[in-house]
XYZ file of C-alpha atoms in Angstrom:
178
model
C -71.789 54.038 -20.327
C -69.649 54.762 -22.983
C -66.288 53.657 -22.235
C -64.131 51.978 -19.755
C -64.428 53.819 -16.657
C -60.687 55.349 -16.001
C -60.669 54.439 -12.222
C -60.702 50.600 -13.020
C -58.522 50.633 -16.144
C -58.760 49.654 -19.767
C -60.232 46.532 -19.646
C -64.003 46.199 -19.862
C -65.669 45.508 -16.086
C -65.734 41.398 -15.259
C -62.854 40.801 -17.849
C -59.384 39.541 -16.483
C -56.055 41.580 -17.768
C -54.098 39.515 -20.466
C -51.378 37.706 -18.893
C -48.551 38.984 -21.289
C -48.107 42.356 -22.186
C -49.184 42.706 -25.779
C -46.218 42.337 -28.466
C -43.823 45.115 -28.968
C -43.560 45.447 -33.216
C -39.889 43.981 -34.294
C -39.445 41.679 -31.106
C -40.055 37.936 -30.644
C -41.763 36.239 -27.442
C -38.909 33.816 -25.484
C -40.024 30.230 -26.610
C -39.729 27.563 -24.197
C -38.323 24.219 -24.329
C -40.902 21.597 -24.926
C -41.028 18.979 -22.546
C -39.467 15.973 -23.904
C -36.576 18.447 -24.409
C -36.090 19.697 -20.936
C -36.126 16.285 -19.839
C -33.117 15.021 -22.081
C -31.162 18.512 -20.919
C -31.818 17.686 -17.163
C -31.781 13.819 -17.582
C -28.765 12.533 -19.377
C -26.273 15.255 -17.835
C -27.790 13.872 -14.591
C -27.732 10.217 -16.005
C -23.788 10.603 -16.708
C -22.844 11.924 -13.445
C -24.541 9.202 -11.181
C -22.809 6.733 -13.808
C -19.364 8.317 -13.241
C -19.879 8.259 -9.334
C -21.104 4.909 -9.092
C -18.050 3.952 -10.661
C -15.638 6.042 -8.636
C -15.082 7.795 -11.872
C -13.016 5.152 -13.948
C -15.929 4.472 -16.510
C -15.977 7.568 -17.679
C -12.284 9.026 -16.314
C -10.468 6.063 -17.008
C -7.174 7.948 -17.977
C -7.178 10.204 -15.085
C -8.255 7.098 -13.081
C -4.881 5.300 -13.404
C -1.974 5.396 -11.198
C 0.836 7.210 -12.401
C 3.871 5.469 -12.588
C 6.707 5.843 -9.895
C 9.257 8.682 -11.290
C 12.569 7.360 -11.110
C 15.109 9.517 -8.549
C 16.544 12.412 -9.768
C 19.914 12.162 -7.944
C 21.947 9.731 -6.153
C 23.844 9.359 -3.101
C 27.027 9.115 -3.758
C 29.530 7.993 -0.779
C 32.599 6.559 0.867
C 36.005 7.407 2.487
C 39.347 8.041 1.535
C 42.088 6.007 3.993
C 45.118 8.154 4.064
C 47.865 5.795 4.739
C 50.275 8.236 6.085
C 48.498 10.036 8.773
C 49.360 11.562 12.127
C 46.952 11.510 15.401
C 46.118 8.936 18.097
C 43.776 6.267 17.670
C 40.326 7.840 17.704
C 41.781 11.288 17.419
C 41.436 13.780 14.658
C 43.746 13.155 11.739
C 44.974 14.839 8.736
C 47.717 13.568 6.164
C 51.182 15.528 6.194
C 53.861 16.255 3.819
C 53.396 15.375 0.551
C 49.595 14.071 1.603
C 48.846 17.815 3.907
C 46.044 18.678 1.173
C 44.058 15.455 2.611
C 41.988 16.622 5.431
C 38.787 17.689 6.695
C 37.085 20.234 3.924
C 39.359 19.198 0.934
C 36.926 19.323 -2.177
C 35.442 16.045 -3.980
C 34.061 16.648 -7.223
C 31.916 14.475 -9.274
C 31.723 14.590 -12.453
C 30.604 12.980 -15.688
C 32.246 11.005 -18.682
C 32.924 14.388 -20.449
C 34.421 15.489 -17.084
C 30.867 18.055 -16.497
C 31.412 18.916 -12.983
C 27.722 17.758 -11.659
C 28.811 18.198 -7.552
C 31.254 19.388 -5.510
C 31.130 18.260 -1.662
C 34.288 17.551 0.652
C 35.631 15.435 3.049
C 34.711 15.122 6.874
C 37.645 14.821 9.686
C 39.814 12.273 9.608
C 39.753 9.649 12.306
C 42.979 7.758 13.076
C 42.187 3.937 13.137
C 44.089 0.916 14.949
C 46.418 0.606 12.097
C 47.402 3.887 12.075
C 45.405 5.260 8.592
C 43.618 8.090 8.482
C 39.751 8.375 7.474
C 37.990 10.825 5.654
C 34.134 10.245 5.076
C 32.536 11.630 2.253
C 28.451 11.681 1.364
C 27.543 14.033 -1.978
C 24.173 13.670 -4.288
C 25.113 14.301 -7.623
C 22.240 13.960 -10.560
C 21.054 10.406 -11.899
C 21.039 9.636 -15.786
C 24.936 9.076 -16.704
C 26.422 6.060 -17.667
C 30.018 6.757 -15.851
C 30.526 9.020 -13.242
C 34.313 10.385 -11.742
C 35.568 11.568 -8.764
C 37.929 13.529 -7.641
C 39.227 14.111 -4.534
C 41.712 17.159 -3.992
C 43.721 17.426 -6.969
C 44.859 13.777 -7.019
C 43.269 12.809 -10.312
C 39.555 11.351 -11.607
C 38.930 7.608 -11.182
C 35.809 6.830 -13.257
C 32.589 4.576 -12.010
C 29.681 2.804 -13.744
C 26.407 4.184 -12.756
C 25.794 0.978 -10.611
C 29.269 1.434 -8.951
C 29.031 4.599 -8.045
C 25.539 4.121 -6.291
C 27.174 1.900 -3.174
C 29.545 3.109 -0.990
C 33.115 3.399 -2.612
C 36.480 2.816 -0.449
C 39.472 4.877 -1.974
C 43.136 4.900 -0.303
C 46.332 6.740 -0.815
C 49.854 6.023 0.775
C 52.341 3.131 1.309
């Protein structure tokens, strides 16, 4: 013989094929990771996340772990009535005020405001109910922003009366007439 015959290939008869392809000039074989190596890649990440689950995550989360505080409100409730001394109406009955009092009534405007007089709501009064001693009351209910030291109200255009923040946050009682 004088060759390799072409039907079986290059490679002499009875010889295995070389298991890589022989080098390409100018290009590198891929190394691979020696053992101990492949272990510490695999191991530790795998280490650190049975760690942080055994834990419920505070070990290694503990920032993002804690509770976060409890955000203080962002606006108040701010409510009452106004008693209208000079009313008209049954007991019971709807009521509004009359003559020089005819701009109390249901829908006149309350505005809060703060110490610099910054309008921070506007709401109004309900209908007046005529009570056993013959007044007539308006209930009001308006949330208005926390964060102000003194707050004002006005109701109509019958001037501001001014409140602490703590006064203004229970229910206030305001009257006009004899």
């Amino acid at each position: 013989m004088s060759g390799p015959d072409p039907q079986y290939g290059q490679f002499p008869y009875g010889q295995p094929p070389p298991q890589q392809p022989p080098p390409v000039a100018g290009h590198r074989a891929p190394r691979r990771l020696p053992l101990p190596l492949l272990i510490l890649a695999i191991g530790v990440p795998a280490l650190l996340l049975g760690v942080a689950l055994g834990t419920g995550g505070t070990l290694l989360l503990g920032q993002l772990a804690k509770p976060a505080a409890s955000p203080t409100p962002s606006t108040i409730a701010v409510s009452g009535s106004v008693t209208l001394k000079d009313g008209f109406g049954t007991e019971g009955a709807p009521c509004s005020g009359d003559g020089g009092f005819n701009d109390i009534r249901e829908g006149a405007q309350v505005v809060i405001t703060d110490a610099t007089q910054v309008t921070l709501a506007v709401g109004s009064l309900g209908a007046g109910k005529r009570d056993k001693a013959g007044q007539c009351e308006f209930a009001f209910a308006i949330t208005a922003p926390t964060g102000h030291d003194f707050y004002g109200i006005e109701v109509s255009h019958r001037g501001r009366l001014q409140y602490s923040a703590s006064q203004i946050s229970s229910p206030l009682f305001l009257s006009l007439g004899d």
